[in-house]
Coordinates of C-alpha atoms in Angstrom, one line a residue:
Chain A
X1340 CA 0.0 0.0 0.0
X1341 CA 1.5 3.2 -1.1
X1342 CA -1.5 5.5 -0.9
X1343 CA -1.7 7.9 1.9
X1344 CA -4.2 7.0 4.5
X1345 CA -7.0 9.0 6.0
X1346 CA -7.2 8.7 9.8
X1347 CA -10.6 7.1 9.8
X1348 CA -9.8 4.4 7.4
X1349 CA -9.9 0.7 8.3
X1350 CA -6.4 -0.4 9.3
X1351 CA -4.8 -3.6 10.2
X1352 CA -5.4 -3.0 13.9
X1353 CA -9.1 -2.8 13.3
X1354 CA -9.0 -6.0 11.2
X1355 CA -7.1 -7.7 13.9
X1356 CA -9.5 -6.7 16.7
X1357 CA -12.4 -7.8 14.5
X1358 CA -10.8 -11.1 13.8
X1359 CA -10.4 -11.8 17.5
X1360 CA -14.0 -10.9 18.2
X1361 CA -15.3 -13.1 15.4
X1362 CA -13.1 -15.9 16.6
X1363 CA -14.4 -15.7 20.1
X1364 CA -18.0 -15.5 19.0
X1365 CA -17.6 -18.5 16.7
X1366 CA -15.5 -20.5 19.1
X1367 CA -17.8 -23.5 19.5
X1368 CA -18.3 -23.7 15.7
X1369 CA -14.6 -23.6 15.2
X1370 CA -14.1 -26.3 17.8
X1371 CA -16.7 -28.4 16.1
X1372 CA -15.2 -28.0 12.7
X1373 CA -11.9 -29.2 14.1
X1374 CA -13.4 -32.3 15.8
X1375 CA -12.6 -34.8 13.0
X1376 CA -9.7 -37.0 14.2
X1377 CA -7.4 -36.2 11.2
X1378 CA -7.9 -32.5 11.6
X1379 CA -7.2 -32.7 15.3
X1380 CA -4.0 -34.6 14.6
X1381 CA -2.9 -32.0 12.1
X1382 CA -3.8 -29.2 14.6
X1383 CA -1.8 -30.8 17.3
X1384 CA 1.3 -31.3 15.1
X1385 CA 1.0 -27.8 13.9
X1386 CA 0.9 -26.3 17.4
X1387 CA 3.7 -28.6 18.5
X1388 CA 6.0 -27.5 15.7
X1389 CA 5.3 -23.8 16.5
X1390 CA 5.6 -24.2 20.2
X1391 CA 8.8 -26.2 19.8
X1392 CA 10.4 -23.8 17.3
X1393 CA 9.4 -20.4 18.7
X1394 CA 11.8 -20.5 21.6
X1395 CA 14.7 -21.3 19.2
X1396 CA 13.5 -18.4 17.0
X1397 CA 13.4 -16.1 20.0
X1398 CA 17.0 -17.1 20.8
X1399 CA 18.0 -16.6 17.2
X1400 CA 16.6 -13.1 17.0
X1401 CA 18.3 -12.1 20.2
X1402 CA 21.6 -13.2 18.7
X1403 CA 20.8 -11.6 15.3
X1404 CA 19.7 -8.3 17.1
X1405 CA 23.0 -8.4 19.0
X1406 CA 25.0 -8.8 15.8
X1407 CA 23.2 -5.9 14.2
X1408 CA 23.7 -3.7 17.2
X1409 CA 27.0 -4.6 18.8
X1410 CA 29.2 -6.4 16.3
X1411 CA 30.8 -4.0 13.8
X1412 CA 31.5 -5.1 10.3
X1413 CA 35.2 -4.3 11.0
X1414 CA 35.2 -6.8 13.9
X1415 CA 33.7 -9.5 11.8
X1416 CA 36.3 -8.9 9.0
X1417 CA 39.0 -9.3 11.6
X1418 CA 37.6 -12.7 12.8
X1419 CA 37.0 -14.2 9.3
X1420 CA 39.9 -15.0 6.9
X1421 CA 40.3 -12.4 4.2
X1422 CA 39.8 -14.9 1.3
X1423 CA 36.1 -15.9 1.0
X1424 CA 37.2 -19.4 0.1
X1425 CA 38.8 -19.8 3.4
X1426 CA 36.0 -18.0 5.3
X1427 CA 33.5 -20.6 4.2
X1428 CA 34.8 -23.5 6.4
X1429 CA 35.5 -21.1 9.3
X1430 CA 31.9 -19.9 9.2
X1431 CA 30.7 -23.5 9.0
X1432 CA 32.7 -24.5 12.1
X1433 CA 31.4 -21.3 13.8
X1434 CA 28.0 -23.1 13.7
X1435 CA 29.3 -25.1 16.6
X1436 CA 28.7 -22.0 18.8
X1437 CA 24.9 -21.8 18.2
X1438 CA 23.3 -24.7 19.9
X1439 CA 19.8 -24.4 18.4
X1440 CA 17.8 -25.8 15.6
X1441 CA 17.5 -24.5 12.1
X1442 CA 15.0 -21.7 12.9
X1443 CA 17.6 -19.8 15.0
X1444 CA 20.2 -19.7 12.2
X1445 CA 18.1 -18.0 9.5
X1446 CA 17.8 -14.5 11.2
X1447 CA 21.5 -14.8 12.4
X1448 CA 22.7 -15.5 8.8
X1449 CA 20.7 -12.6 7.6
X1450 CA 22.2 -10.1 10.0
X1451 CA 25.7 -11.5 9.3
X1452 CA 25.2 -10.5 5.6
X1453 CA 23.8 -7.2 6.8
X1454 CA 27.0 -6.6 8.7
X1455 CA 29.1 -7.3 5.6
X1456 CA 30.1 -10.9 6.0
X1457 CA 30.6 -12.5 2.6
X1458 CA 27.4 -14.2 1.5
X1459 CA 29.1 -17.5 0.8
X1460 CA 30.4 -17.6 4.5
X1461 CA 27.0 -16.6 5.9
X1462 CA 25.3 -19.3 3.9
X1463 CA 27.8 -21.9 5.1
X1464 CA 27.0 -20.8 8.7
X1465 CA 23.3 -21.0 7.9
X1466 CA 23.6 -24.7 6.8
X1467 CA 26.1 -25.8 9.4
X1468 CA 24.7 -24.2 12.6
X1469 CA 21.6 -26.4 13.0
X1470 CA 23.5 -29.7 12.2
X1471 CA 27.0 -29.4 13.5
X1472 CA 26.4 -28.3 17.1
X1473 CA 27.1 -30.1 20.4
X1474 CA 23.4 -30.6 21.3
X1475 CA 22.5 -32.2 18.0
X1476 CA 25.6 -34.4 17.9
X1477 CA 25.0 -35.6 21.5
X1478 CA 21.4 -36.4 20.6
X1479 CA 22.6 -38.4 17.6
X1480 CA 25.0 -40.3 19.8
X1481 CA 22.2 -41.1 22.3
X1482 CA 19.8 -42.2 19.5
X1483 CA 22.4 -44.5 17.9
X1484 CA 24.1 -46.1 20.9
X1485 CA 25.5 -49.0 18.9
X1486 CA 26.8 -46.8 16.0
X1487 CA 29.3 -44.2 17.1
X1488 CA 30.1 -43.8 13.3
X1489 CA 26.8 -42.1 12.8
X1490 CA 27.9 -39.0 14.8
X1491 CA 31.1 -38.7 12.9
X1492 CA 29.3 -39.3 9.6
X1493 CA 26.6 -36.8 10.4
X1494 CA 29.1 -34.1 11.3
X1495 CA 31.2 -34.7 8.2
X1496 CA 28.2 -34.9 5.9
X1497 CA 26.6 -31.7 7.2
X1498 CA 29.9 -29.7 7.3
X1499 CA 30.6 -30.9 3.7
X1500 CA 27.1 -29.7 2.6
X1501 CA 27.7 -26.3 4.2
X1502 CA 31.1 -25.8 2.6
X1503 CA 30.2 -27.1 -0.8
X1504 CA 27.2 -24.8 -0.9
X1505 CA 29.3 -21.9 0.3
X1506 CA 31.9 -22.5 -2.4
X1507 CA 29.2 -23.1 -5.0
X1508 CA 27.6 -19.7 -4.1
X1509 CA 31.0 -18.0 -4.3
X1510 CA 31.5 -19.4 -7.7
X1511 CA 28.0 -19.2 -9.3
X1512 CA 25.9 -17.2 -6.9
X1513 CA 24.7 -13.7 -7.9
X1514 CA 24.3 -10.9 -5.4
X1515 CA 20.9 -9.9 -7.0
X1516 CA 19.4 -13.3 -6.0
X1517 CA 19.4 -12.1 -2.4
X1518 CA 16.8 -9.4 -1.7
X1519 CA 18.4 -6.0 -1.4
X1520 CA 16.9 -5.4 2.0
X1521 CA 19.1 -8.0 3.6
X1522 CA 22.2 -6.0 2.9
X1523 CA 20.9 -2.8 4.4
X1524 CA 22.2 -2.4 7.9
X1525 CA 19.7 -2.1 10.7
X1526 CA 18.4 1.4 11.6
X1527 CA 16.0 2.3 14.4
X1528 CA 16.6 6.0 15.2
X1529 CA 18.4 5.6 18.5
X1530 CA 21.4 4.1 20.3
X1531 CA 22.7 0.5 20.1
X1532 CA 20.1 -0.9 22.5
X1533 CA 17.4 0.6 20.3
X1534 CA 18.9 -1.0 17.2
X1535 CA 19.1 -4.3 19.2
X1536 CA 15.4 -4.2 20.3
X1537 CA 14.1 -3.1 16.9
X1538 CA 16.1 -5.6 14.8
X1539 CA 15.2 -8.5 17.2
X1540 CA 11.5 -7.5 17.1
X1541 CA 11.5 -7.0 13.3
X1542 CA 13.2 -10.4 12.7
X1543 CA 10.9 -12.1 15.1
X1544 CA 7.7 -10.8 13.5
X1545 CA 8.8 -11.5 9.9
X1546 CA 10.5 -14.8 10.5
X1547 CA 7.8 -16.0 12.9
X1548 CA 5.0 -15.6 10.3
X1549 CA 7.0 -17.7 7.9
X1550 CA 7.7 -20.3 10.5
X1551 CA 3.9 -20.6 10.9
X1552 CA 3.5 -21.3 7.1
X1553 CA 6.3 -23.9 7.3
X1554 CA 4.8 -25.5 10.4
X1555 CA 1.4 -25.7 8.7
X1556 CA 2.7 -27.3 5.6
X1557 CA 4.8 -29.7 7.6
X1558 CA 1.9 -30.7 9.8
X1559 CA -0.4 -31.4 6.9
X1560 CA 2.3 -33.3 5.0
X1561 CA 3.5 -35.3 7.9
X1562 CA 0.0 -36.6 8.6
X1563 CA -0.9 -37.3 5.0
X1564 CA 2.5 -38.7 4.0
X1565 CA 3.2 -41.0 7.0
X1566 CA 6.3 -42.9 7.7
X1567 CA 4.6 -46.0 6.2
X1568 CA 6.4 -44.9 3.0
X1569 CA 9.5 -46.5 4.5
X1570 CA 7.9 -50.0 4.8
X1571 CA 9.4 -52.3 2.2
X1572 CA 12.5 -50.3 1.5
X1573 CA 14.7 -52.5 3.6
X1574 CA 16.6 -54.0 0.6
X1575 CA 16.3 -51.2 -1.9
X1576 CA 19.2 -49.1 -0.9
X1577 CA 19.1 -46.3 -3.5
X1578 CA 15.4 -45.9 -3.4
X1579 CA 15.6 -45.8 0.4
X1580 CA 18.1 -42.9 0.1
X1581 CA 15.7 -40.9 -2.0
X1582 CA 12.7 -41.6 0.1
X1583 CA 14.4 -40.7 3.3
X1584 CA 15.8 -37.5 1.7
X1585 CA 12.2 -36.5 0.6
X1586 CA 10.8 -37.4 4.0
X1587 CA 13.4 -35.2 5.7
X1588 CA 12.1 -32.3 3.6
X1589 CA 8.4 -32.8 4.3
X1590 CA 8.6 -33.8 7.9
X1591 CA 10.6 -30.7 8.9
X1592 CA 11.7 -32.2 12.2
X1593 CA 13.8 -30.3 14.7
X1594 CA 17.4 -31.2 14.2
X1595 CA 17.6 -32.1 17.9
X1596 CA 14.9 -34.8 17.5
X1597 CA 15.4 -36.2 14.0
X1598 CA 18.0 -38.7 15.1
X1599 CA 15.5 -40.4 17.3
X1600 CA 13.0 -40.8 14.4
X1601 CA 15.8 -42.1 12.2
X1602 CA 16.8 -44.6 14.9
X1603 CA 13.3 -45.9 15.2
X1604 CA 13.1 -46.7 11.5
X1605 CA 15.4 -49.6 12.2
X1606 CA 14.2 -51.7 9.2
X1607 CA 16.0 -49.4 6.9
X1608 CA 19.7 -49.5 6.0
X1609 CA 22.0 -47.1 7.9
X1610 CA 23.1 -44.7 5.1
X1611 CA 19.6 -43.7 4.0
X1612 CA 18.9 -42.8 7.6
X1613 CA 22.1 -40.8 7.7
X1614 CA 20.9 -38.9 4.5
X1615 CA 17.7 -38.1 6.5
X1616 CA 19.9 -36.5 9.2
X1617 CA 22.0 -34.6 6.7
X1618 CA 19.2 -33.3 4.5
X1619 CA 16.7 -32.3 7.3
X1620 CA 18.7 -29.5 9.0
X1621 CA 19.8 -28.1 5.6
X1622 CA 16.5 -28.0 3.7
X1623 CA 13.0 -28.7 4.8
X1624 CA 9.6 -27.0 4.2
X1625 CA 9.7 -24.8 7.2
X1626 CA 13.3 -23.8 6.5
X1627 CA 12.5 -23.0 2.8
X1628 CA 9.6 -20.8 4.0
X1629 CA 11.9 -19.0 6.3
X1630 CA 14.6 -18.5 3.6
X1631 CA 12.1 -17.4 1.0
X1632 CA 10.7 -14.7 3.3
X1633 CA 14.1 -13.6 4.7
X1634 CA 16.3 -13.7 1.6
X1635 CA 13.7 -13.5 -1.1
X1636 CA 11.8 -16.0 -3.2
X1637 CA 14.3 -15.9 -6.1
X1638 CA 17.0 -17.0 -3.6
X1639 CA 15.0 -19.8 -2.1
X1640 CA 14.0 -21.2 -5.5
X1641 CA 17.6 -21.6 -6.4
X1642 CA 19.2 -22.3 -3.1
X1643 CA 16.8 -25.0 -1.7
X1644 CA 17.0 -27.4 -4.7
X1645 CA 20.7 -27.0 -5.0
X1646 CA 21.1 -27.7 -1.2
X1647 CA 18.9 -30.7 -1.5
X1648 CA 21.1 -32.3 -4.2
X1649 CA 24.3 -31.4 -2.5
X1650 CA 23.1 -32.7 0.9
X1651 CA 22.0 -36.0 -0.5
X1652 CA 25.4 -36.4 -2.2
X1653 CA 27.4 -35.4 0.8
X1654 CA 25.3 -37.6 3.1
X1655 CA 25.8 -40.6 0.9
X1656 CA 29.5 -39.9 0.6
X1657 CA 30.0 -39.4 4.3
X1658 CA 27.9 -42.5 5.0
X1659 CA 29.7 -44.8 2.6
X1660 CA 33.1 -43.6 3.8
X1661 CA 32.5 -44.0 7.5
X1662 CA 29.8 -46.7 7.7
X1663 CA 30.2 -48.6 4.4
X1664 CA 27.3 -49.5 2.1
X1665 CA 24.7 -50.6 4.6
Chain B
X455 CA 0.8 -4.6 8.7
X456 CA 0.9 -1.6 10.9
X457 CA 3.5 -1.5 13.6
X458 CA 0.9 -1.3 16.5
X459 CA -0.8 -4.4 15.1
X460 CA 2.5 -6.3 14.9
X461 CA 3.1 -5.3 18.6
X462 CA -0.3 -6.6 19.5
X463 CA 0.2 -9.9 17.7
X464 CA 3.7 -10.4 19.3
X465 CA 2.3 -9.6 22.7
X466 CA -0.5 -12.1 22.3
X467 CA 1.9 -14.8 21.0
X468 CA 4.2 -14.3 23.9
X469 CA 1.2 -14.5 26.2
X470 CA 0.0 -17.7 24.6
X471 CA 3.4 -19.3 25.2
X472 CA 3.5 -18.3 28.8
X473 CA -0.1 -19.4 29.2
X474 CA 0.4 -22.9 28.0
X475 CA 3.6 -23.3 30.0
X476 CA 1.8 -22.0 33.2
X477 CA -0.3 -25.2 33.5
X478 CA 0.1 -28.6 31.9
X479 CA -1.3 -27.7 28.5
X480 CA 2.2 -27.5 26.9
X481 CA 2.8 -31.2 27.7
X482 CA 0.4 -32.0 24.8
X483 CA 3.0 -30.6 22.4
X484 CA 6.5 -30.8 23.8
X485 CA 8.7 -32.4 26.5
X486 CA 8.3 -31.3 30.1
X487 CA 11.9 -29.9 30.0
X488 CA 10.9 -27.2 27.5
X489 CA 8.7 -25.4 30.0
X490 CA 11.4 -22.8 30.9
X491 CA 12.3 -22.3 27.3
X492 CA 8.6 -21.5 26.5
X493 CA 8.4 -19.0 29.4
X494 CA 11.7 -17.4 28.4
X495 CA 10.5 -17.1 24.8
X496 CA 7.2 -15.7 25.9
X497 CA 8.8 -13.1 28.1
X498 CA 11.2 -12.1 25.3
X499 CA 8.2 -11.6 22.9
X500 CA 6.2 -9.6 25.4
X501 CA 9.3 -7.5 26.3
X502 CA 10.1 -6.7 22.6
X503 CA 6.4 -5.8 22.0
X504 CA 6.3 -3.5 25.0
X505 CA 9.6 -1.8 24.3
X506 CA 8.6 -1.2 20.7
X507 CA 5.2 0.2 21.7
X508 CA 6.7 2.6 24.3
X509 CA 9.2 3.8 21.8
X510 CA 6.6 4.3 19.1
X511 CA 4.3 6.2 21.5
X512 CA 7.2 8.5 22.5
X513 CA 7.9 9.0 18.8
X514 CA 11.4 7.6 19.0
X515 CA 11.2 5.2 16.0
X516 CA 11.1 6.3 12.4
X517 CA 8.4 4.2 10.7
X518 CA 7.2 4.7 7.1
X519 CA 5.2 7.8 6.5
X520 CA 1.9 5.9 6.7
X521 CA 2.8 3.9 9.8
X522 CA 3.3 0.7 7.8
X523 CA 6.4 -1.5 8.1
X524 CA 6.8 -2.4 4.5
X525 CA 9.7 -4.6 5.0
X526 CA 7.8 -7.4 6.8
X527 CA 5.3 -8.2 4.0
X528 CA 2.1 -10.0 4.8
X529 CA 3.7 -12.7 6.9
X530 CA 3.1 -11.2 10.4
X531 CA -0.6 -12.0 9.9
X532 CA 0.2 -15.6 10.0
X533 CA 1.4 -15.3 13.6
X534 CA -2.2 -14.9 14.5
X535 CA -2.9 -18.5 13.5
X536 CA -1.1 -20.3 16.3
X537 CA -2.5 -17.8 18.8
X538 CA -6.0 -18.5 17.7
X539 CA -5.5 -22.3 17.6
X540 CA -4.0 -22.3 21.1
X541 CA -6.5 -19.9 22.6
X542 CA -9.7 -21.3 21.0
X543 CA -9.1 -25.0 20.4
X544 CA -5.9 -26.0 22.4
X545 CA -5.7 -29.2 20.3
X546 CA -5.5 -32.4 22.5
X547 CA -2.4 -34.6 22.7
X548 CA -1.9 -37.0 19.8
X549 CA -3.9 -40.2 20.3
X550 CA -5.5 -43.1 18.5
X551 CA -5.6 -41.4 15.2
X552 CA -1.9 -40.8 15.1
X553 CA -1.3 -44.5 16.2
X554 CA -3.6 -45.8 13.4
X555 CA -1.8 -43.6 10.9
X556 CA 1.8 -44.7 11.5
X557 CA 3.3 -48.1 11.5
X558 CA 4.8 -48.9 14.9
X559 CA 8.5 -48.5 14.9
X560 CA 11.3 -50.2 16.7
X561 CA 12.0 -49.1 20.3
X562 CA 15.3 -47.6 21.3
X563 CA 18.1 -49.9 22.4
X564 CA 17.7 -50.0 26.1
X565 CA 20.8 -51.7 27.4
X566 CA 18.9 -51.8 30.7
X567 CA 19.6 -54.2 33.5
X568 CA 17.7 -57.4 33.6
X569 CA 14.3 -57.3 35.3
X570 CA 13.9 -59.1 38.6
X571 CA 11.5 -62.1 38.2
X572 CA 7.8 -61.6 39.1
X573 CA 5.1 -59.1 38.2
X574 CA 6.3 -55.9 36.5
X575 CA 4.8 -52.6 35.7
X576 CA 6.5 -50.9 32.7
X577 CA 6.1 -48.0 30.3
X578 CA 4.9 -49.3 26.9
X579 CA 8.1 -48.2 25.1
X580 CA 10.1 -50.2 27.7
X581 CA 7.8 -53.2 27.6
X582 CA 8.2 -53.3 23.8
X583 CA 12.0 -52.9 24.0
X584 CA 12.2 -55.6 26.6
X585 CA 10.1 -57.9 24.5
X586 CA 12.5 -57.6 21.7
X587 CA 15.7 -58.0 23.6
X588 CA 14.4 -60.9 25.6
X589 CA 14.6 -59.4 29.1
X590 CA 10.9 -59.4 29.6
X591 CA 10.3 -63.1 28.8
X592 CA 7.1 -64.9 28.0
X593 CA 4.4 -65.5 30.6
X594 CA 5.3 -62.7 32.9
X595 CA 2.6 -60.8 34.8
X596 CA 2.8 -57.3 33.2
X597 CA 0.9 -54.1 33.9
X598 CA 0.9 -51.2 31.4
X599 CA -0.9 -47.9 31.2
X600 CA -1.8 -46.2 27.9
X601 CA -4.7 -45.2 25.7
X602 CA -6.8 -47.6 23.6
X603 CA -6.4 -47.5 19.8
X604 CA -7.5 -49.7 16.9
X605 CA -5.1 -50.9 14.3
X606 CA -5.5 -53.4 11.5
X607 CA -8.5 -54.8 13.4
X608 CA -6.6 -55.3 16.6
X609 CA -7.2 -53.5 19.9
X610 CA -4.0 -52.1 21.2
X611 CA -2.9 -50.1 24.3
X612 CA -0.6 -47.4 22.9
X613 CA 1.7 -44.7 24.1
X614 CA 3.6 -42.2 21.9
X615 CA 7.3 -41.5 22.5
X616 CA 8.5 -38.0 21.7
X617 CA 12.0 -36.6 22.0
X618 CA 11.4 -33.0 21.1
X619 CA 7.8 -32.2 20.1
X620 CA 4.7 -34.1 18.9
X621 CA 5.9 -33.9 15.3
X622 CA 8.5 -36.6 16.1
X623 CA 6.1 -38.9 17.9
X624 CA 6.6 -42.7 17.4
X625 CA 3.9 -45.1 18.6
X626 CA 4.6 -48.1 20.7
X627 CA 1.8 -50.6 21.3
X628 CA 0.8 -53.7 23.2
X629 CA -1.8 -55.8 21.5
X630 CA -4.7 -57.0 23.7
X631 CA -5.7 -60.7 23.6
X632 CA -7.9 -63.2 25.4
X633 CA -11.3 -63.1 26.9
X634 CA -10.6 -59.8 28.7
X635 CA -10.4 -58.2 25.2
X636 CA -14.2 -57.7 25.0
X637 CA -14.2 -55.1 27.7
X638 CA -11.5 -53.2 25.9
X639 CA -13.1 -53.4 22.5
X640 CA -16.4 -51.9 23.9
X641 CA -14.6 -48.8 25.2
X642 CA -14.1 -45.8 22.8
X643 CA -10.6 -45.2 21.4
X644 CA -8.4 -42.7 23.3
X645 CA -9.8 -44.0 26.7
X646 CA -6.9 -44.3 29.1
X647 CA -6.6 -47.7 30.7
X648 CA -4.4 -49.6 33.0
X649 CA -4.1 -53.3 31.9
X650 CA -2.7 -56.2 33.8
X651 CA -2.2 -59.5 32.0
X652 CA 0.2 -62.2 30.9
X653 CA 2.6 -61.1 28.2
X654 CA 3.5 -63.0 25.1
X655 CA 6.7 -61.3 24.3
X656 CA 7.5 -63.7 21.4
X657 CA 4.6 -62.1 19.4
X658 CA 6.5 -58.9 19.1
X659 CA 8.8 -60.4 16.6
X660 CA 6.0 -61.4 14.2
X661 CA 3.7 -58.4 14.8
X662 CA 5.9 -55.4 14.0
X663 CA 7.2 -54.8 17.5
X664 CA 3.9 -55.2 19.3
X665 CA 3.9 -57.9 22.1
X666 CA 0.6 -59.5 23.1
X667 CA -1.0 -59.2 26.4
X668 CA -3.6 -61.8 27.6
X669 CA -5.9 -59.4 29.5
X670 CA -6.6 -60.3 33.2
X671 CA -7.7 -57.0 34.5
X672 CA -8.6 -53.7 32.8
X673 CA -9.4 -50.4 34.6
X674 CA -10.2 -47.1 33.1
X675 CA -7.9 -44.4 34.5
X676 CA -7.5 -40.6 34.3
X677 CA -5.1 -39.4 31.6
X678 CA -1.7 -38.6 33.0
X679 CA -0.3 -35.1 33.0
X680 CA 2.4 -36.0 30.5
X681 CA 0.7 -38.2 27.8
X682 CA 3.9 -39.1 26.1
X683 CA 6.9 -41.3 27.0
X684 CA 10.5 -40.2 26.5

């Protein structure tokens, strides 16, 4: 909307208040409409994904706000190697320091680009942070007590995915694919604390809405496309790899929990389950929604499919090298 | 979306998180350990909304000329959805529908110490795991608590295991058998029951990780605070 508004015009606050009133009045109708078992299951999974992810998003926007307000571009340049090619793996390893799941890393990567970090390095951080952090690796070790190789293979596969995507971006990526707003530094008309509060609030509101889209899609898909897909794949290794990679995208599990789901699918070979763990934190429906909204649709349309292919290949390579073909 | 509407939505969302963490509602969706995370996130959201509102009222921020925040796009509206779903419906914990929808999966490796002989009361996940690794044994007197569900024409007592949130739930089930089954079949699904009977652990191997229980005694019980197992 670019037209100037008259004071008496209906604005979003009125619409919002009206929506709340209508919802309260129609409450029993809405509850009735949601009474079908399948709808209730979808609603529960939807709320569960939101409730589980929002605290991580809140942590992420506090970090991203702090980066925007307190970390100067000069300081970041001092920390990262000068050559972008060397900055990529360093940024990937820096993911170790953010013990959250994938929702936290999107706003952080955005503000890193805003503060002048090379895009390739920020994207490597974006992909590595949810997968290569101590909490996720410990969870993987707990879920696969008899297979210590899984932890190593997961870390290697995810770090390789992050680095390959970073280098790929450096080689083939174009700056105009990322929405211009990402590169503009934060402004709030005030001191550093004002910048902190305003960037955190802005990132939370815009990323939160996208997280909700992702959670809704993931909830519907995970109920309609259940894990019974995996039945009968026990001795079809390659097909199992592909099915598990697609499942990782549609289920959109938290990276701290996906190892337990993978462990429970014990009829499947090990490498397809590793691919599930490498693909999930790098590309899934809720992450694509977050990326599309944060970096622009043009970015997500190119980045997500490329990441999917790279993650599958890196997952298979890491799995075959550490675990063998099984 | 106008800034003040964004603040209102953020405030309500934070309030909703604190609200479900204040009683046992949040246990329908996530693990008990996440309570303080939820409260923390709710407080952060409320805090950011209040700070932004105060700054806007004092005229300290420089929003667009018409009061819109163009950079956020339409997505903030979607934040209303979880607030409404939680406030109006508060969907129940996953139950029989989720069990019927998913094949049962293998239990985690327990590596638990052997059970002393005699009657045992176990969680369903543990009962299934011990049926597979042989530490439960056939013919033992076993008591389990879970909700009733129907699957492939069988009546089962089920429990869902979650490690993070309900999206990663895996069902574990014990199939009911014997004359006591009639009582269970007459009850609606999602009824919470405590069942005592004789276990046929061997059946778990042929029945996709679901041991059989020859029902001796079945009582309807109140749902537990935490409907899931870890």
